[in-house]
XYZ file of N, CA and C in Angstrom:
861
model
N 166.096 62.073 122.815
C 164.826 62.673 123.517
C 164.830 61.852 124.928
N 164.995 62.697 126.396
C 165.008 62.218 127.480
C 163.806 62.072 128.354
N 163.293 61.456 128.945
C 162.152 60.988 129.713
C 162.071 60.657 131.100
N 161.422 60.916 132.048
C 161.523 60.223 133.068
C 160.660 58.782 133.227
N 161.242 57.780 133.562
C 160.461 56.599 133.530
C 159.694 56.628 134.465
N 158.204 55.491 134.348
C 156.795 55.614 134.896
C 157.468 55.082 136.014
N 156.734 55.540 137.482
C 157.318 54.782 138.418
C 156.827 53.242 138.617
N 157.829 52.447 139.048
C 157.550 50.809 139.244
C 158.363 50.300 140.047
N 158.384 49.420 141.300
C 159.094 48.790 141.943
C 160.279 48.702 141.589
N 160.812 48.145 140.318
C 161.479 47.479 139.783
C 162.675 48.875 139.181
N 162.091 49.985 139.183
C 162.907 50.935 138.607
C 163.198 51.992 139.723
N 164.613 52.497 139.605
C 165.432 53.547 140.488
C 164.451 54.376 140.317
N 164.141 55.487 141.360
C 163.502 56.639 141.423
C 163.758 57.555 140.353
N 165.016 57.778 140.168
C 165.607 58.780 139.674
C 166.274 58.275 137.749
N 165.556 57.012 137.602
C 166.045 56.269 136.265
C 165.618 57.262 135.384
N 166.470 58.037 134.086
C 166.241 58.500 133.057
C 166.631 57.795 131.892
N 165.516 57.455 131.016
C 165.557 56.710 129.982
C 165.987 57.566 128.667
N 166.747 57.276 127.407
C 166.965 58.217 126.520
C 166.238 57.206 125.307
N 165.373 58.189 124.889
C 164.620 57.704 123.740
C 165.266 57.563 122.510
N 165.128 56.477 121.493
C 166.100 56.731 120.381
C 165.568 57.573 119.349
N 166.421 58.147 118.700
C 166.217 59.334 117.738
C 164.985 58.747 116.497
N 164.276 59.804 115.900
C 163.651 59.481 114.714
C 164.426 58.982 113.472
N 165.545 59.842 113.675
C 166.368 59.380 112.442
C 166.807 58.018 112.514
N 166.909 57.261 111.391
C 167.234 55.746 111.286
C 168.959 56.124 111.451
N 169.335 54.763 112.599
C 170.731 54.570 112.736
C 171.315 53.334 111.467
N 172.281 54.281 110.678
C 172.959 53.422 109.740
C 173.878 52.235 110.160
N 174.261 52.587 111.391
C 174.775 51.182 111.888
C 174.269 49.954 111.660
N 172.696 49.831 111.836
C 172.184 48.639 111.976
C 172.043 47.920 110.599
N 172.389 48.573 109.501
C 172.396 48.371 108.172
C 173.505 47.975 107.625
N 174.446 48.133 108.307
C 176.059 47.960 108.004
C 176.833 49.081 107.679
N 176.689 50.411 108.268
C 177.550 51.127 108.217
C 177.114 52.097 107.244
N 178.000 52.601 106.416
C 178.354 53.874 105.785
C 176.923 53.826 104.962
N 176.192 54.993 104.495
C 175.123 54.984 103.424
C 175.870 55.200 101.908
N 175.130 54.494 101.116
C 175.626 54.503 99.907
C 175.170 55.269 98.839
N 175.973 55.636 97.493
C 175.069 56.673 96.789
C 173.658 55.933 96.209
N 173.867 54.718 95.707
C 172.641 54.014 95.045
C 171.990 53.137 96.103
N 170.929 53.342 96.563
C 170.419 52.621 97.910
C 169.709 51.391 97.524
N 168.874 51.670 96.380
C 168.475 50.254 95.740
C 168.347 50.225 94.578
N 168.589 49.215 94.209
C 168.912 48.968 92.598
C 167.849 47.893 92.142
N 167.431 48.025 90.985
C 166.353 46.963 90.584
C 167.331 46.819 88.926
N 167.487 45.186 88.948
C 168.514 45.049 87.935
C 167.329 43.833 87.049
N 167.216 44.150 85.852
C 166.512 43.256 84.772
C 165.740 42.339 85.547
N 164.581 43.017 86.326
C 163.710 42.129 87.240
C 162.512 41.699 85.930
N 161.956 40.731 86.257
C 160.558 40.118 85.450
C 159.770 39.751 86.383
N 158.508 39.904 85.800
C 157.142 38.871 86.616
C 156.426 38.792 85.621
N 155.543 37.580 85.386
C 154.802 37.390 84.599
C 153.474 36.934 85.325
N 152.235 37.080 85.208
C 150.889 36.863 85.744
C 150.446 35.950 84.223
N 150.657 34.837 84.338
C 149.940 33.904 83.017
C 150.648 34.232 81.736
N 149.916 34.850 80.840
C 150.719 35.442 79.832
C 151.008 36.589 79.895
N 150.660 37.663 80.884
C 150.721 39.027 80.957
C 152.240 39.335 81.677
N 153.028 40.132 81.046
C 154.440 40.385 81.538
C 154.096 41.641 82.285
N 153.822 41.993 83.689
C 153.781 42.883 84.356
C 155.238 43.441 84.777
N 156.171 43.014 84.730
C 157.494 43.563 84.601
C 158.573 42.589 83.599
N 158.845 43.488 82.612
C 159.764 43.063 81.431
C 161.236 43.480 81.415
N 162.033 42.738 82.184
C 163.404 43.212 82.499
C 163.688 44.857 82.827
N 163.079 44.940 83.908
C 163.031 46.406 84.521
C 164.255 46.581 85.324
N 164.758 47.589 85.004
C 165.892 48.106 85.498
C 165.742 49.544 86.201
N 166.242 49.871 87.078
C 166.148 51.219 87.856
C 166.991 51.228 89.082
N 167.205 52.612 89.377
C 167.829 52.390 90.772
C 167.244 53.714 91.637
N 167.669 53.846 93.024
C 167.206 55.033 93.704
C 168.199 55.231 94.656
N 168.696 56.943 94.577
C 169.748 57.268 95.328
C 169.458 57.368 96.771
N 170.162 57.034 97.541
C 170.113 57.642 98.960
C 169.903 59.134 99.424
N 168.854 58.978 99.921
C 168.573 60.447 100.613
C 167.494 61.131 99.728
N 167.047 60.446 98.597
C 166.539 61.239 97.586
C 164.874 60.753 97.752
N 163.838 61.596 97.220
C 162.676 60.938 96.922
C 162.075 60.946 95.955
N 162.216 59.866 95.160
C 161.931 59.418 93.940
C 160.818 59.157 93.523
N 159.936 59.919 92.479
C 159.017 59.684 91.900
C 158.694 58.547 91.120
N 157.654 57.866 90.910
C 157.656 56.562 90.025
C 156.006 56.684 89.520
N 155.775 57.345 88.168
C 154.859 57.394 87.608
C 154.694 56.629 86.327
N 153.752 56.820 85.665
C 153.196 56.027 84.490
C 152.034 55.756 84.445
N 151.638 55.440 83.116
C 150.020 54.835 83.082
C 149.358 53.779 83.515
N 147.972 53.459 83.985
C 147.573 52.728 84.578
C 148.136 51.125 83.692
N 148.489 49.935 84.551
C 148.946 48.850 84.180
C 150.214 48.827 83.656
N 151.110 50.196 84.173
C 152.580 50.236 83.608
C 153.531 49.141 84.437
N 152.849 48.539 85.267
C 153.793 47.704 86.281
C 154.124 48.420 87.500
N 154.107 49.269 88.081
C 154.345 50.140 89.417
C 154.250 49.433 90.363
N 152.933 49.335 90.636
C 152.584 48.304 91.976
C 152.891 47.121 92.221
N 153.103 46.252 90.858
C 153.589 45.209 90.754
C 155.243 44.916 91.177
N 155.732 46.409 90.811
C 157.434 46.556 91.249
C 157.337 46.697 92.627
N 156.840 47.226 93.332
C 156.905 47.637 94.861
C 156.479 45.850 95.641
N 155.232 45.181 95.088
C 155.359 44.038 95.666
C 156.427 43.109 95.283
N 157.113 43.354 94.371
C 158.165 42.370 94.130
C 159.175 42.945 94.756
N 159.560 44.138 94.924
C 160.615 44.585 95.817
C 160.345 44.116 97.505
N 158.948 44.159 97.766
C 158.742 43.776 99.170
C 158.732 42.539 99.632
N 158.787 41.530 98.278
C 158.256 40.166 98.800
C 157.148 39.704 98.677
N 156.226 40.480 98.541
C 154.780 39.864 98.313
C 154.768 39.073 97.263
N 155.179 39.303 95.956
C 155.224 38.422 94.908
C 156.556 38.369 94.290
N 156.803 36.955 94.344
C 158.473 36.592 94.140
C 158.906 37.203 92.582
N 159.780 37.514 92.210
C 160.351 37.960 90.986
C 160.712 36.857 90.136
N 160.327 36.488 88.810
C 160.594 35.519 87.759
C 161.656 35.586 87.693
N 162.686 36.773 87.170
C 164.159 36.947 87.385
C 164.711 38.072 87.489
N 165.751 38.277 87.307
C 166.446 39.689 87.943
C 167.161 39.445 89.199
N 167.546 40.623 89.365
C 168.332 41.001 91.000
C 167.706 42.338 91.638
N 167.531 42.317 93.003
C 167.182 43.424 93.762
C 168.454 43.396 94.851
N 168.721 44.883 94.853
C 169.819 44.989 96.170
C 169.320 46.153 96.937
N 169.523 46.266 97.985
C 169.158 47.293 99.045
C 170.641 47.784 99.793
N 171.457 48.615 99.110
C 172.992 48.528 99.350
C 173.727 47.278 98.710
N 174.561 46.880 99.782
C 175.070 45.279 99.528
C 174.037 44.286 99.862
N 172.816 44.132 100.297
C 172.208 42.928 100.754
C 171.364 42.961 99.484
N 171.389 41.665 98.946
C 170.575 40.853 98.084
C 169.156 40.798 98.610
N 167.803 41.078 98.080
C 166.655 41.284 98.395
C 165.764 39.947 97.782
N 166.071 39.999 96.483
C 164.992 38.779 95.871
C 165.100 37.487 96.183
N 164.164 36.641 96.198
C 164.268 35.458 96.865
C 163.711 35.465 98.480
N 164.182 36.658 99.274
C 164.134 36.547 100.632
C 162.220 36.797 100.933
N 162.067 36.385 102.039
C 160.716 36.541 102.440
C 160.042 38.062 102.918
N 158.820 38.401 102.982
C 158.828 39.966 103.199
C 158.878 40.148 104.660
N 159.154 39.570 105.738
C 159.522 39.939 106.953
C 161.138 39.947 107.139
N 161.758 39.453 105.889
C 163.347 39.434 106.184
C 163.535 40.426 105.386
N 163.073 41.094 104.234
C 162.992 42.074 103.569
C 162.924 43.482 104.288
N 161.813 43.242 105.149
C 161.416 44.439 106.127
C 162.881 44.523 107.126
N 163.209 43.417 107.283
C 164.352 43.703 108.435
C 165.126 44.299 107.836
N 165.557 44.161 106.652
C 166.861 44.515 105.862
C 166.633 45.915 105.627
N 165.598 46.654 106.059
C 165.496 48.155 105.883
C 164.456 48.769 105.038
N 163.505 47.646 104.591
C 162.252 48.399 103.333
C 161.067 48.238 103.983
N 160.561 49.525 104.236
C 159.096 50.070 104.534
C 158.096 50.247 103.439
N 156.822 49.719 103.868
C 155.924 49.770 102.537
C 154.779 50.832 103.084
N 154.265 51.342 102.438
C 152.709 51.639 102.517
C 151.863 51.350 101.455
N 150.622 51.490 101.577
C 149.589 50.771 100.414
C 148.902 51.880 100.069
N 148.165 51.896 98.687
C 147.468 52.691 98.296
C 145.898 52.549 99.258
N 145.531 51.494 99.742
C 144.342 51.557 100.977
C 144.954 51.202 102.053
N 145.219 52.079 102.748
C 145.268 51.739 103.956
C 145.254 50.446 104.709
N 145.894 49.471 105.244
C 145.408 48.642 105.844
C 145.864 48.590 107.964
N 145.063 49.348 108.379
C 145.439 49.133 109.787
C 144.417 48.076 110.183
N 144.813 47.577 111.609
C 144.369 46.533 112.398
C 143.200 47.480 113.127
N 142.106 47.481 112.484
C 140.896 48.318 112.965
C 140.471 48.239 114.223
N 140.388 46.888 115.060
C 139.722 47.156 116.354
C 141.073 47.446 117.186
N 142.373 47.597 117.120
C 143.259 48.109 117.891
C 143.352 49.590 118.073
N 144.159 50.103 118.793
C 144.291 51.640 118.774
C 145.151 52.033 117.933
N 145.197 53.373 117.753
C 146.244 53.716 116.511
C 147.483 53.619 117.522
N 147.988 53.910 118.684
C 149.174 53.625 119.474
C 149.586 52.214 119.118
N 148.567 51.082 119.413
C 148.919 49.908 119.479
C 149.310 49.555 118.339
N 148.922 50.062 117.004
C 148.963 49.927 115.775
C 150.361 50.117 115.447
N 150.911 51.299 115.867
C 152.638 51.614 115.892
C 153.442 50.627 116.571
N 153.159 50.584 117.841
C 153.807 49.544 118.555
C 154.163 48.262 117.843
N 153.099 47.656 117.290
C 153.319 46.655 116.746
C 154.478 46.328 115.586
N 155.230 47.518 115.197
C 156.012 47.582 113.969
C 157.254 47.774 114.632
N 157.590 47.538 115.998
C 159.051 47.846 116.583
C 159.643 46.697 116.561
N 160.845 46.429 115.873
C 161.787 45.375 115.749
C 162.483 44.923 117.037
N 162.748 43.382 117.355
C 163.775 43.302 118.301
C 163.192 43.279 119.510
N 161.974 43.409 119.990
C 161.916 43.530 121.470
C 162.080 42.523 122.173
N 162.613 42.712 123.533
C 163.436 41.312 124.200
C 162.126 40.780 124.827
N 160.783 41.385 125.204
C 159.732 40.979 125.762
C 159.014 40.003 124.756
N 159.346 39.856 123.584
C 158.902 38.813 122.753
C 159.415 37.551 122.953
N 160.329 37.391 123.810
C 160.984 36.105 124.259
C 160.477 35.781 126.137
N 159.736 34.525 125.713
C 159.218 34.507 127.336
C 160.128 34.504 128.373
N 161.902 34.030 128.138
C 162.777 33.764 129.059
C 163.128 35.099 129.571
N 163.101 36.225 128.767
C 163.788 37.541 128.829
C 162.586 38.086 130.215
N 161.267 37.664 129.905
C 160.312 38.420 130.962
C 160.829 38.044 132.435
N 161.415 36.362 132.724
C 161.454 36.012 133.748
C 162.940 36.590 134.213
N 163.906 36.456 133.186
C 165.589 36.634 133.599
C 165.943 38.069 133.475
N 165.216 38.894 132.870
C 165.782 40.204 132.410
C 164.572 41.039 132.783
N 163.793 41.331 133.567
C 162.450 42.105 133.515
C 162.458 43.617 133.322
N 164.083 44.045 134.184
C 164.036 45.250 133.782
C 164.584 45.946 132.652
N 165.048 45.084 131.902
C 165.714 45.477 130.530
C 164.520 45.284 129.666
N 163.550 44.587 130.002
C 162.332 44.555 128.932
C 161.338 45.641 129.139
N 161.217 46.049 130.730
C 160.554 47.120 130.883
C 161.057 48.715 130.615
N 162.180 48.522 130.707
C 163.099 50.028 129.626
C 162.946 50.194 128.514
N 162.992 48.679 127.936
C 162.937 48.934 126.531
C 161.265 48.997 125.986
N 160.332 48.513 126.717
C 158.900 49.018 126.430
C 159.080 50.587 126.709
N 159.533 50.968 127.534
C 159.464 52.593 127.626
C 160.110 53.122 126.577
N 161.080 52.653 125.926
C 161.571 53.429 124.782
C 160.926 53.164 123.638
N 160.217 51.910 123.477
C 159.498 51.865 122.585
C 157.844 52.534 122.124
N 157.672 52.778 123.322
C 156.394 53.735 123.620
C 156.510 54.939 123.191
N 157.733 55.359 124.019
C 158.120 57.013 123.542
C 158.206 57.210 122.116
N 158.875 56.337 121.520
C 159.112 56.403 120.229
C 158.059 56.498 119.422
N 156.764 55.403 119.679
C 155.537 55.477 118.938
C 155.001 56.891 119.301
N 154.931 57.315 120.572
C 154.320 58.436 120.886
C 154.749 59.775 119.886
N 156.098 59.738 119.689
C 156.986 60.955 119.248
C 156.613 60.806 117.491
N 156.208 59.497 116.958
C 156.203 59.439 115.598
C 154.863 59.883 115.646
N 153.564 59.701 116.454
C 152.423 60.085 116.325
C 152.230 61.356 116.300
N 153.164 62.073 117.209
C 153.094 63.291 117.296
C 153.833 64.094 115.955
N 154.430 63.442 115.337
C 155.103 63.874 113.970
C 154.217 63.780 113.034
N 153.312 63.127 113.099
C 151.969 62.988 112.224
C 150.621 63.656 112.154
N 151.066 64.480 113.893
C 149.337 65.136 114.463
C 148.589 63.992 114.465
N 149.040 62.927 115.059
C 147.891 62.135 115.249
C 148.054 61.733 117.110
N 148.614 62.408 117.796
C 149.255 62.311 118.945
C 147.501 61.965 120.015
N 146.648 62.892 119.549
C 145.467 62.920 120.293
C 144.568 61.958 120.007
N 144.931 61.333 118.906
C 144.086 60.014 118.640
C 144.598 58.578 119.097
N 145.842 58.792 119.926
C 146.659 57.471 119.719
C 145.676 56.654 120.758
N 144.657 56.871 121.647
C 143.790 56.025 122.409
C 142.557 55.553 121.174
N 142.403 56.101 120.178
C 141.262 55.794 119.726
C 141.468 54.612 118.868
N 140.293 53.926 118.340
C 140.592 52.845 117.606
C 140.681 53.140 116.004
N 141.572 52.280 115.628
C 142.014 52.630 114.150
C 140.862 52.802 112.997
N 139.755 51.904 113.052
C 138.868 52.549 112.399
C 137.996 53.793 112.575
N 138.157 54.393 113.604
C 137.555 55.850 113.341
C 138.653 56.767 112.941
N 139.621 56.469 112.199
C 140.419 57.476 111.446
C 139.592 58.053 109.966
N 140.064 58.929 109.725
C 139.370 59.436 108.420
C 140.586 58.751 107.188
N 140.145 58.774 106.142
C 141.256 57.923 104.613
C 142.723 58.849 105.024
N 142.706 59.981 105.240
C 143.972 60.636 105.301
C 144.687 60.500 106.416
N 143.860 60.386 107.644
C 144.581 59.683 108.862
C 145.457 58.568 108.983
N 144.472 57.717 107.976
C 144.847 56.259 108.057
C 146.328 55.974 107.197
N 146.458 57.023 106.091
C 147.410 57.157 105.532
C 148.701 57.561 106.194
N 148.731 58.498 107.204
C 149.466 58.984 108.004
C 150.040 57.923 109.467
N 148.875 57.338 109.844
C 149.003 55.994 110.524
C 149.934 55.315 109.725
N 149.730 54.977 108.202
C 150.515 53.688 107.777
C 152.055 54.275 107.560
N 152.363 55.534 107.417
C 153.662 56.090 107.354
C 154.410 55.944 108.808
N 153.683 56.311 109.726
C 154.327 56.226 110.918
C 154.432 54.540 111.240
N 153.613 53.809 111.238
C 153.734 52.317 111.318
C 155.190 51.974 110.635
N 155.438 52.584 109.330
C 156.289 51.950 108.418
C 157.846 52.752 109.203
N 157.722 53.790 109.933
C 158.796 54.369 110.314
C 159.152 53.793 111.701
N 158.154 53.091 112.425
C 158.526 52.422 113.649
C 159.520 51.574 113.734
N 159.561 50.651 112.332
C 160.595 49.794 111.833
C 161.559 50.074 111.453
N 162.065 51.668 111.578
C 163.169 52.367 111.009
C 163.621 51.631 109.735
N 163.207 52.023 109.216
C 163.898 51.501 107.327
C 164.880 52.658 106.916
N 165.376 51.849 105.990
C 166.378 52.883 105.245
C 165.807 53.290 104.222
N 164.727 52.860 103.731
C 163.934 53.198 102.412
C 162.333 52.808 102.651
N 161.654 53.905 102.012
C 159.960 53.544 102.424
C 159.306 53.707 100.926
N 158.731 52.527 100.659
C 158.035 52.589 99.085
C 156.483 53.100 99.694
N 156.246 54.376 99.059
C 154.787 55.010 99.345
C 154.068 54.846 98.013
N 153.150 53.900 98.042
C 151.839 53.802 97.274
C 150.785 54.908 97.103
N 151.001 55.776 96.350
C 149.901 56.927 95.866
C 149.146 57.359 97.414
N 150.408 58.272 97.801
C 150.142 58.602 99.285
C 148.997 59.776 99.616
N 148.794 60.374 98.169
C 147.851 61.745 98.182
C 146.285 61.101 98.083
N 146.321 59.628 97.338
C 145.046 59.452 97.270
C 143.985 59.254 98.160
N 142.931 60.491 98.052
C 142.063 60.476 98.899
C 142.182 61.462 100.426
N 143.102 62.232 100.212
C 143.665 62.834 101.392
C 143.083 64.288 100.926
N 142.669 64.709 101.996
C 142.077 66.067 101.782
C 142.961 67.283 102.176
N 143.000 68.542 101.722
C 143.876 68.991 101.141
C 144.700 69.592 102.522
N 144.199 70.018 103.530
C 145.050 70.051 104.923
C 145.900 68.947 105.408
N 145.505 67.713 105.290
C 146.104 66.557 105.598
C 147.358 66.442 104.511
N 147.067 66.593 103.062
C 148.005 66.598 102.326
C 148.894 67.409 102.519
N 148.877 68.241 102.839
C 149.754 69.600 103.309
C 150.847 68.961 104.572
N 150.037 68.292 105.525
C 150.756 67.847 106.640
C 151.546 66.889 106.094
N 151.222 65.864 105.052
C 152.128 64.912 104.770
C 153.203 65.271 103.930
N 152.888 66.056 102.848
C 154.318 66.520 102.391
C 155.403 67.492 103.001
N 154.933 67.903 104.271
C 155.724 68.314 105.151
C 156.504 67.774 105.877
N 155.819 66.636 106.569
C 156.142 65.239 106.878
C 157.211 64.769 106.142
N 156.921 64.229 104.827
C 157.880 63.537 104.156
C 159.077 64.328 104.181
N 159.025 65.752 103.547
C 160.378 66.600 103.390
C 161.329 66.221 104.452
N 160.544 66.498 105.827
C 161.364 66.660 107.167
C 162.192 65.289 107.132
N 161.152 64.287 107.142
C 162.170 63.123 106.967
C 162.928 62.677 106.009
N 162.935 63.430 104.873
C 164.085 63.390 103.861
C 165.214 64.196 104.563
N 165.212 65.032 105.057
C 166.081 65.682 105.513
C 166.891 65.158 106.957
N 166.237 64.238 107.468
C 166.838 63.479 108.413
C 167.317 62.129 108.109
N 167.661 62.005 106.744
C 168.293 60.948 106.118
C 167.268 59.809 105.492
N 166.103 60.013 105.802
C 165.653 58.808 104.897
C 165.282 59.095 103.252
N 164.915 57.811 102.851
C 164.832 57.843 101.697
C 163.557 57.404 100.816
N 162.898 57.905 99.746
C 161.559 57.232 99.690
C 161.787 57.012 98.278
N 160.733 55.862 97.893
C 160.321 55.628 96.402
C 158.869 56.136 96.354
N 158.206 56.714 95.604
C 157.100 57.050 95.795
C 156.036 56.934 94.342
N 155.085 56.445 94.462
C 153.901 55.990 92.983
C 152.945 57.475 93.460
N 152.739 57.949 92.346
C 151.882 58.959 92.493
C 150.972 59.449 91.168
N 149.722 59.478 91.172
C 148.991 60.052 89.975
C 149.002 61.296 90.088
N 148.997 62.289 91.111
C 148.681 63.675 91.146
C 149.983 64.229 90.578
N 150.256 65.075 89.834
C 151.319 65.253 89.192
C 151.692 66.575 89.916
N 150.801 67.271 90.655
C 151.106 68.389 91.420
C 151.934 68.027 92.506
N 151.838 67.014 93.261
C 152.296 66.456 94.175
C 153.577 66.055 93.811
N 153.726 65.248 92.680
C 155.193 64.763 92.102
C 156.002 65.838 91.861
N 155.276 66.699 91.367
C 156.264 68.114 91.004
C 156.681 68.937 92.134
N 156.037 69.039 93.222
C 156.381 69.821 94.671
C 157.452 68.790 95.180
N 157.271 67.265 95.159
C 157.943 66.393 96.386
C 159.174 65.762 95.473
N 158.888 65.065 94.143
C 160.075 64.438 93.653
C 161.129 65.050 92.752
N 162.313 64.262 92.880
C 163.258 64.774 92.143
C 164.401 63.341 92.162
N 164.660 62.585 91.381
C 164.054 62.578 89.995
C 162.799 61.762 90.063
N 162.344 61.683 88.891
C 161.006 61.003 88.593
C 161.513 60.140 87.364
N 160.724 58.661 87.527
C 161.312 57.703 87.023
C 159.655 57.379 86.160
N 159.762 57.046 84.857
C 158.381 56.624 83.885
C 158.313 55.394 83.976
N 157.314 54.885 84.054
C 157.622 53.091 83.586
C 156.442 53.199 82.715
N 156.765 52.106 81.625
C 155.415 51.911 80.692
C 155.741 50.313 80.402
N 154.481 49.753 80.388
C 154.889 48.163 79.557
C 155.798 47.506 80.349
N 156.087 47.666 81.905
C 156.506 46.809 82.914
C 158.300 47.173 82.868
N 158.582 48.316 82.413
C 159.997 48.523 82.141
C 160.012 50.267 82.548
N 161.400 50.428 82.898
C 161.693 52.036 82.905
C 161.636 52.611 81.550
N 161.027 53.657 81.213
C 161.019 54.173 79.993
C 161.961 55.638 79.938
N 161.915 56.459 80.965
C 162.716 57.440 80.957
C 162.896 57.683 82.673
N 164.200 58.912 82.743
C 164.084 59.343 84.065
C 164.861 60.598 84.094
N 164.602 61.501 85.085
C 165.152 62.944 85.069
C 164.316 63.715 86.069
N 164.739 65.157 85.900
C 163.358 66.090 86.437
C 162.238 65.634 85.629
N 161.148 66.168 86.747
C 159.780 65.914 86.025
C 159.654 67.220 84.933
N 160.014 68.437 85.175
C 159.877 69.409 84.210
C 160.442 68.685 82.966
N 161.276 67.992 82.827
C 162.057 67.271 81.634
C 161.597 66.169 81.021
N 161.130 64.993 82.090
C 160.294 64.009 81.540
C 158.885 64.380 81.108
N 157.800 65.490 81.475
C 156.834 65.513 80.998
C 156.771 66.285 79.640
N 157.939 66.325 79.249
C 157.673 66.886 77.632
C 158.516 65.872 76.806
N 158.845 64.868 77.519
C 159.466 63.419 76.459
C 158.425 63.079 75.589
N 158.546 62.975 74.369
C 157.696 62.229 73.417
C 157.257 60.778 73.823
N 158.241 60.542 74.236
C 158.285 58.964 74.937
C 156.917 58.803 75.964
N 156.823 59.786 77.270
C 156.350 59.970 77.915
C 154.946 60.220 77.316
N 154.696 61.220 76.898
C 153.488 61.579 75.636
C 152.696 60.717 75.112
N 153.741 59.576 74.510
C 152.826 58.558 73.685
C 152.303 57.600 74.944
N 153.142 57.396 76.014
C 152.877 56.251 76.963
C 151.550 56.534 77.668
N 151.406 57.937 77.959
C 150.241 58.409 78.311
C 148.901 58.655 77.749
N 149.439 59.342 76.379
C 148.215 59.617 75.433
C 148.104 58.837 74.342
N 148.939 58.093 73.920
C 149.271 57.595 72.782
C 149.348 58.000 71.407
N 150.036 59.145 72.002
C 150.619 60.247 70.504
C 151.820 61.013 71.031
N 152.459 61.345 70.300
C 153.710 62.087 70.443
C 153.146 63.591 70.132
N 151.974 63.791 69.792
C 151.464 64.968 69.267
C 151.541 66.226 70.668
């Protein structure tokens, strides 16, 4: 995307800025895409005497929308927290491509290409919608005071690019008209879309979505589904926790079922829904 820079004494009058694309740049993360993007191997997590994750092993293929389902208490959100570094694993290994993630801090994991949304959105309520998205941009030269004085042109051009990308993301989420509104004024569904826009601003290779459909009205749900599909076509990978089986059916392939802290079964939803082990995990019966 190309646009004319805003008038400023330090900008040439005819300066044209090339906005970065909304698709992620694989070169930033080490080059070629890998068939298996995220791998979790024998990961465990205990809370006192409770084994939230018990030798959990699963993988996510690059370019997929992989569903993660299971009864309450199966360990799904705990797995997200362990992958993103919010809760350290007690054992096992987590890799994103060739990069090992376990043992790293949350911000280091985010820089390696893992984005995350939460079941309950967490915007910075007093900041505008646009400001919430701008905060998630990585590697801004203006964050270093020395660059403000030694390379002001570079800082201003980069700021223009970041703002253009943020506006483009908000437009893709149908939130452009709310860019100047406080985040606190958004509806629950709009906050979900804002969370996705913030995650995309960091240019991740994979995005972990924790119940994106919860509390979203049908109109915004349709917008969210179309947005996720469009992002997948552009090269994004998703791992998605969801209890709405209609949404899982529409979006996810494959589907991973968790129970008691480990993977129970994996495959197309039409297959796993009839698996006797899945019926037993959800209903306590194989009938």
